[in-house]
Tab-separated table of C-alpha atoms in Angstrom:
chain	number	residue	atom	x	y	z
A	1	MET	CA	-10.719	-9.789	51.404
A	2	LYS	CA	-6.948	-10.030	51.828
A	3	LYS	CA	-5.125	-9.887	48.511
A	4	LYS	CA	-4.158	-13.353	47.274
A	5	ARG	CA	-0.878	-14.174	45.577
A	6	ALA	CA	-0.590	-16.585	42.679
A	7	PHE	CA	1.414	-19.759	43.272
A	8	LEU	CA	3.491	-19.103	40.143
A	9	LYS	CA	6.067	-16.387	39.607
A	10	TRP	CA	5.067	-14.592	36.422
A	11	ALA	CA	6.655	-11.880	34.296
A	12	GLY	CA	4.119	-9.079	34.004
A	13	GLY	CA	1.902	-10.595	36.702
A	14	LYS	CA	-0.900	-8.324	37.869
A	15	TYR	CA	-0.634	-8.706	41.672
A	16	GLY	CA	0.525	-5.085	42.041
A	17	LEU	CA	-2.285	-3.772	39.824
A	18	VAL	CA	-5.138	-5.780	41.315
A	19	GLU	CA	-6.815	-2.865	43.115
A	20	ASP	CA	-6.757	-0.680	39.989
A	21	ILE	CA	-8.140	-3.495	37.848
A	22	GLN	CA	-10.856	-4.245	40.395
A	23	ARG	CA	-11.979	-0.609	40.272
A	24	HIS	CA	-12.438	-0.674	36.509
A	25	LEU	CA	-13.834	-4.158	35.972
A	26	PRO	CA	-17.608	-4.010	35.488
A	27	GLN	CA	-20.109	-6.195	37.266
A	28	ALA	CA	-21.093	-9.362	35.411
A	29	ASN	CA	-21.896	-13.015	36.002
A	30	THR	CA	-18.805	-14.367	34.238
A	31	LEU	CA	-15.263	-13.039	33.905
A	32	VAL	CA	-13.457	-14.083	30.723
A	33	GLU	CA	-9.655	-13.835	30.606
A	34	PRO	CA	-8.032	-14.662	27.242
A	35	PHE	CA	-4.527	-14.244	28.788
A	36	VAL	CA	-4.892	-15.695	32.286
A	37	GLY	CA	-1.166	-16.008	33.064
A	38	ALA	CA	-0.614	-16.667	36.772
A	39	GLY	CA	-4.222	-15.718	37.549
A	40	SER	CA	-3.874	-12.777	39.957
A	41	VAL	CA	-7.046	-11.108	38.665
A	42	PHE	CA	-8.961	-14.396	38.852
A	43	LEU	CA	-7.775	-14.941	42.436
A	44	ASN	CA	-8.742	-11.451	43.572
A	45	THR	CA	-12.200	-10.995	42.055
A	46	ASP	CA	-15.564	-12.507	42.908
A	47	TYR	CA	-17.582	-13.519	39.856
A	48	ASP	CA	-20.059	-16.386	39.711
A	49	ASP	CA	-17.843	-18.190	37.241
A	50	TYR	CA	-14.778	-17.742	35.064
A	51	LEU	CA	-13.576	-18.691	31.587
A	52	LEU	CA	-9.775	-18.604	31.736
A	53	ALA	CA	-7.606	-19.172	28.688
A	54	ASP	CA	-3.949	-19.234	27.729
A	55	ILE	CA	-1.998	-20.496	24.723
A	56	ASN	CA	0.446	-22.364	26.967
A	57	PRO	CA	-0.767	-25.991	27.316
A	58	ASP	CA	1.575	-26.659	30.256
A	59	LEU	CA	-0.062	-23.851	32.203
A	60	ILE	CA	-3.637	-24.937	31.416
A	61	ASN	CA	-2.912	-28.626	32.091
A	62	LEU	CA	-1.475	-27.670	35.483
A	63	TYR	CA	-4.554	-25.602	36.325
A	64	ASN	CA	-6.928	-28.384	35.328
A	65	LEU	CA	-4.921	-30.861	37.414
A	66	LEU	CA	-5.151	-28.566	40.441
A	67	LYS	CA	-8.875	-28.188	39.873
A	68	THR	CA	-9.655	-31.913	39.663
A	69	ASN	CA	-7.011	-33.683	41.757
A	70	PRO	CA	-5.023	-31.235	43.878
A	71	GLN	CA	-3.715	-33.236	46.842
A	72	PRO	CA	-1.721	-35.918	44.974
A	73	TYR	CA	-0.228	-33.169	42.835
A	74	ILE	CA	0.756	-31.027	45.832
A	75	GLU	CA	2.333	-33.993	47.625
A	76	GLU	CA	4.343	-35.003	44.543
A	77	VAL	CA	5.663	-31.542	43.738
A	78	ARG	CA	6.606	-30.936	47.387
A	79	ARG	CA	9.255	-33.675	47.037
A	80	LEU	CA	11.242	-31.482	44.637
A	81	PHE	CA	11.431	-28.527	47.031
A	82	THR	CA	14.544	-29.790	48.825
A	83	SER	CA	18.217	-28.850	48.941
A	84	GLU	CA	18.964	-31.923	46.814
A	85	TYR	CA	16.995	-30.436	43.919
A	86	ASN	CA	18.262	-26.897	44.523
A	87	GLN	CA	21.391	-27.605	42.484
A	88	LYS	CA	22.153	-26.726	38.908
A	89	GLN	CA	22.617	-30.293	37.665
A	90	ALA	CA	19.432	-31.523	39.341
A	91	TYR	CA	17.518	-28.629	37.777
A	92	LEU	CA	18.952	-29.340	34.332
A	93	ASP	CA	18.035	-33.024	34.692
A	94	VAL	CA	14.411	-32.165	35.516
A	95	ARG	CA	14.317	-29.674	32.646
A	96	ARG	CA	15.641	-32.314	30.227
A	97	GLN	CA	13.084	-34.886	31.417
A	98	PHE	CA	10.328	-32.266	31.075
A	99	ASN	CA	11.323	-31.553	27.478
A	100	GLU	CA	11.386	-35.278	26.670
A	101	SER	CA	8.116	-36.175	28.397
A	102	LYS	CA	4.512	-36.019	27.221
A	103	ASP	CA	3.088	-37.077	30.597
A	104	ILE	CA	0.811	-34.285	31.862
A	105	GLN	CA	1.253	-35.139	35.547
A	106	PHE	CA	5.047	-35.099	35.339
A	107	ARG	CA	5.170	-31.991	33.153
A	108	SER	CA	2.879	-30.168	35.604
A	109	ILE	CA	5.105	-31.095	38.553
A	110	ALA	CA	8.264	-30.077	36.690
A	111	PHE	CA	6.632	-26.850	35.469
A	112	LEU	CA	6.061	-25.540	38.996
A	113	TYR	CA	9.497	-26.727	40.136
A	114	MET	CA	11.197	-24.927	37.224
A	115	ASN	CA	9.081	-21.840	37.823
A	116	ARG	CA	10.353	-21.596	41.412
A	117	PHE	CA	13.944	-22.820	40.892
A	118	GLY	CA	14.589	-21.285	37.452
A	119	PHE	CA	15.954	-17.826	36.754
A	120	ASN	CA	13.512	-15.031	37.664
A	121	GLY	CA	10.488	-17.309	37.351
A	122	LEU	CA	10.642	-16.946	33.580
A	123	CYS	CA	8.504	-19.074	31.293
A	124	ARG	CA	10.380	-19.407	28.014
A	125	TYR	CA	10.549	-21.996	25.246
A	126	ASN	CA	12.861	-22.310	22.258
A	127	LYS	CA	11.646	-22.596	18.650
A	128	LYS	CA	11.419	-26.379	18.991
A	129	GLY	CA	9.150	-26.047	22.028
A	130	GLY	CA	11.805	-26.908	24.607
A	131	PHE	CA	11.742	-25.113	27.964
A	132	ASN	CA	15.104	-23.320	28.174
A	133	VAL	CA	15.145	-21.124	31.307
A	134	PRO	CA	18.477	-21.481	33.176
A	135	PHE	CA	18.909	-22.419	36.848
A	136	GLY	CA	18.137	-19.581	39.253
A	137	SER	CA	20.588	-20.187	42.142
A	138	TYR	CA	18.180	-19.185	44.931
A	139	LYS	CA	19.042	-19.902	48.555
A	140	LYS	CA	15.767	-21.644	49.414
A	141	PRO	CA	12.888	-21.473	46.913
A	142	TYR	CA	9.475	-21.023	48.536
A	143	PHE	CA	6.965	-23.870	48.330
A	144	PRO	CA	3.582	-22.170	47.732
A	145	GLU	CA	1.362	-24.746	49.443
A	146	ALA	CA	-1.248	-22.314	50.771
A	147	GLU	CA	-1.407	-20.585	47.382
A	148	LEU	CA	-1.859	-23.922	45.593
A	149	GLU	CA	-4.690	-24.905	47.915
A	150	PHE	CA	-6.474	-21.574	47.517
A	151	PHE	CA	-6.123	-21.726	43.726
A	152	SER	CA	-7.566	-25.245	43.712
A	153	GLU	CA	-10.525	-24.167	45.830
A	154	LYS	CA	-11.236	-21.079	43.716
A	155	SER	CA	-10.833	-23.042	40.470
A	156	GLN	CA	-14.081	-24.909	41.132
A	157	LYS	CA	-15.741	-21.786	39.684
A	158	ALA	CA	-13.499	-21.771	36.605
A	159	THR	CA	-13.245	-23.390	33.194
A	160	PHE	CA	-9.668	-23.494	31.872
A	161	ILE	CA	-9.053	-23.749	28.133
A	162	CYS	CA	-5.903	-23.802	26.017
A	163	ALA	CA	-6.820	-21.310	23.310
A	164	GLY	CA	-5.717	-18.112	21.628
A	165	TYR	CA	-7.435	-14.807	22.235
A	166	LYS	CA	-9.511	-14.941	19.034
A	167	GLU	CA	-10.980	-18.328	19.913
A	168	THR	CA	-11.613	-17.190	23.487
A	169	PHE	CA	-13.471	-14.069	22.361
A	170	ASP	CA	-15.691	-16.328	20.230
A	171	ARG	CA	-16.912	-17.857	23.494
A	172	VAL	CA	-17.861	-14.568	25.145
A	173	ARG	CA	-21.569	-14.344	25.887
A	174	PRO	CA	-23.844	-11.614	27.291
A	175	GLU	CA	-23.691	-11.201	31.077
A	176	SER	CA	-19.887	-11.468	30.858
A	177	ALA	CA	-16.992	-9.082	31.395
A	178	VAL	CA	-13.630	-9.545	29.685
A	179	TYR	CA	-10.187	-8.697	31.062
A	180	CYS	CA	-7.209	-8.871	28.683
A	181	ASP	CA	-3.599	-8.839	29.825
A	182	PRO	CA	-1.756	-9.444	26.535
A	183	PRO	CA	2.017	-9.475	26.134
A	184	TYR	CA	2.688	-5.751	26.276
A	185	ALA	CA	3.468	-3.559	23.292
A	186	PRO	CA	7.118	-2.406	23.250
A	187	LEU	CA	7.843	0.903	24.950
A	188	SER	CA	9.949	1.852	21.919
A	189	HIS	CA	10.709	0.528	18.469
A	190	THR	CA	14.103	-0.673	19.715
A	191	ALA	CA	12.747	-2.489	22.780
A	192	ASN	CA	13.153	-6.236	22.873
A	193	PHE	CA	9.848	-7.938	22.240
A	194	THR	CA	9.317	-11.009	24.349
A	195	THR	CA	8.548	-14.330	22.729
A	196	TYR	CA	5.800	-15.965	24.722
A	197	ALA	CA	5.104	-19.729	24.729
A	198	GLY	CA	6.969	-20.082	21.429
A	199	ASN	CA	4.700	-17.619	19.603
A	200	GLY	CA	5.465	-13.929	19.183
A	201	PHE	CA	2.638	-11.510	19.961
A	202	SER	CA	3.118	-9.053	17.101
A	203	LEU	CA	1.988	-5.481	16.585
A	204	ASP	CA	-0.635	-6.932	14.232
A	205	ASP	CA	-1.891	-8.979	17.188
A	206	GLN	CA	-2.064	-5.821	19.298
A	207	ALA	CA	-4.234	-4.188	16.654
A	208	ALA	CA	-6.350	-7.304	16.125
A	209	LEU	CA	-7.020	-7.604	19.860
A	210	ALA	CA	-8.266	-4.002	20.032
A	211	ASP	CA	-10.468	-4.607	16.995
A	212	ILE	CA	-11.939	-7.832	18.399
A	213	ALA	CA	-12.579	-6.099	21.724
A	214	GLU	CA	-14.570	-3.326	20.011
A	215	ARG	CA	-16.549	-5.788	17.880
A	216	THR	CA	-17.351	-7.988	20.885
A	217	VAL	CA	-18.583	-4.987	22.868
A	218	ALA	CA	-20.875	-3.988	19.998
A	219	LYS	CA	-22.162	-7.507	19.317
A	220	GLN	CA	-22.489	-8.973	22.813
A	221	LYS	CA	-23.080	-5.739	24.775
A	222	VAL	CA	-20.324	-6.656	27.228
A	223	SER	CA	-17.435	-4.584	28.606
A	224	VAL	CA	-13.770	-5.334	27.826
A	225	LEU	CA	-10.855	-4.059	29.937
A	226	ILE	CA	-7.327	-4.229	28.458
A	227	SER	CA	-4.047	-3.427	30.223
A	228	ASN	CA	-0.943	-2.378	28.285
A	229	HIS	CA	1.938	0.070	28.252
A	230	ASP	CA	0.929	3.698	27.821
A	231	THR	CA	2.375	4.532	24.392
A	232	THR	CA	1.338	6.489	21.320
A	233	LEU	CA	0.572	3.173	19.623
A	234	THR	CA	-1.684	1.798	22.358
A	235	ARG	CA	-3.541	5.099	22.669
A	236	ARG	CA	-4.267	4.930	18.952
A	237	LEU	CA	-5.376	1.308	19.163
A	238	TYR	CA	-7.669	1.981	22.120
A	239	HIS	CA	-9.088	5.293	20.838
A	240	GLY	CA	-12.639	3.999	21.329
A	241	ALA	CA	-12.091	3.153	25.000
A	242	LYS	CA	-12.111	5.085	28.255
A	243	LEU	CA	-8.412	5.375	29.158
A	244	ASN	CA	-7.118	5.309	32.730
A	245	VAL	CA	-3.418	5.729	33.527
A	246	VAL	CA	-1.785	3.898	36.434
A	247	LYS	CA	1.836	3.917	37.573
A	248	VAL	CA	3.548	0.552	37.978
A	249	LYS	CA	6.985	-0.300	39.311
A	250	ARG	CA	9.047	-2.098	36.689
A	251	THR	CA	12.538	-3.578	36.965
A	252	ILE	CA	14.479	-2.359	33.941
A	253	SER	CA	17.966	-3.364	35.073
A	254	ARG	CA	19.617	-5.698	37.544
A	255	ASN	CA	20.450	-3.032	40.106
A	256	GLY	CA	18.041	-1.267	42.405
A	257	ALA	CA	18.495	2.027	40.585
A	258	GLY	CA	16.794	0.428	37.599
A	259	ARG	CA	13.453	0.096	39.364
A	260	ASN	CA	11.370	2.881	37.867
A	261	LYS	CA	7.669	3.578	37.724
A	262	VAL	CA	6.192	3.520	34.249
A	263	ASP	CA	2.743	4.474	33.022
A	264	GLU	CA	0.323	1.749	32.074
A	265	LEU	CA	-3.079	2.030	30.471
A	266	LEU	CA	-6.287	0.407	31.576
A	267	ALA	CA	-8.493	0.755	28.516
A	268	LEU	CA	-12.194	0.099	29.104
A	269	PHE	CA	-14.416	-0.588	26.103
A	270	GLN	CA	-18.089	-0.336	27.059
A	271	PRO	CA	-21.353	-0.614	25.134
A	272	PRO	CA	-23.120	2.738	24.728
A	273	ALA	CA	-25.633	3.538	27.442
A	274	GLU	CA	-29.157	2.702	26.358
């Protein structure tokens, strides 16, 4: 099957790691993803069904809209992919309306528009919950119609929930596999740590996720795969897992010379063989 791209730009998206993740994901009936993000793993695997979660309600509302009523949504959002809306003031107006609105349909349309027209496809909110990514100044942002349609078709096998990782793990049942793509641990103590959807993912969360993964494996007899930076900290946290190292290209500065390959871990927690 040809590799499928997500319709959203996404920091830390797993499109480039899909083949490695596929190799280490175990067979199961259901794939559970507590950090679904843009959904590259979902789009490029073939399970009977999926439980896909994220703490960002705008993301989950958009996915549910695409699942239940895709064509009106696609036609409406297409209207914003014009030169008229590819201007800073137009972008700022849509962003302001988004932050003032509670209408799910409008927020979902604006969310995709801002994802494609905003700077670097970032998804960032301030402490008051306002989307605050600046205008991106792209020549002609791509309208991902084919990607939207494929996502909608594939989503018929999925249940999307707005939930944290602890709540999502509570819903894991036997015959499942779990893939976790949390906000990554910092490469160093001085590294900036990204605030995601208004909530920081702390080092305590990193430890709690590893602990919940181990407990779920023991209780439900399922396998849990976690991706993260390869650091002393993550190796300690995942000491009970089978560790696989993969190299991933990361942009660490604005110029081309800043594109380096860094090591990432794929940590697989598995129940003991009977």
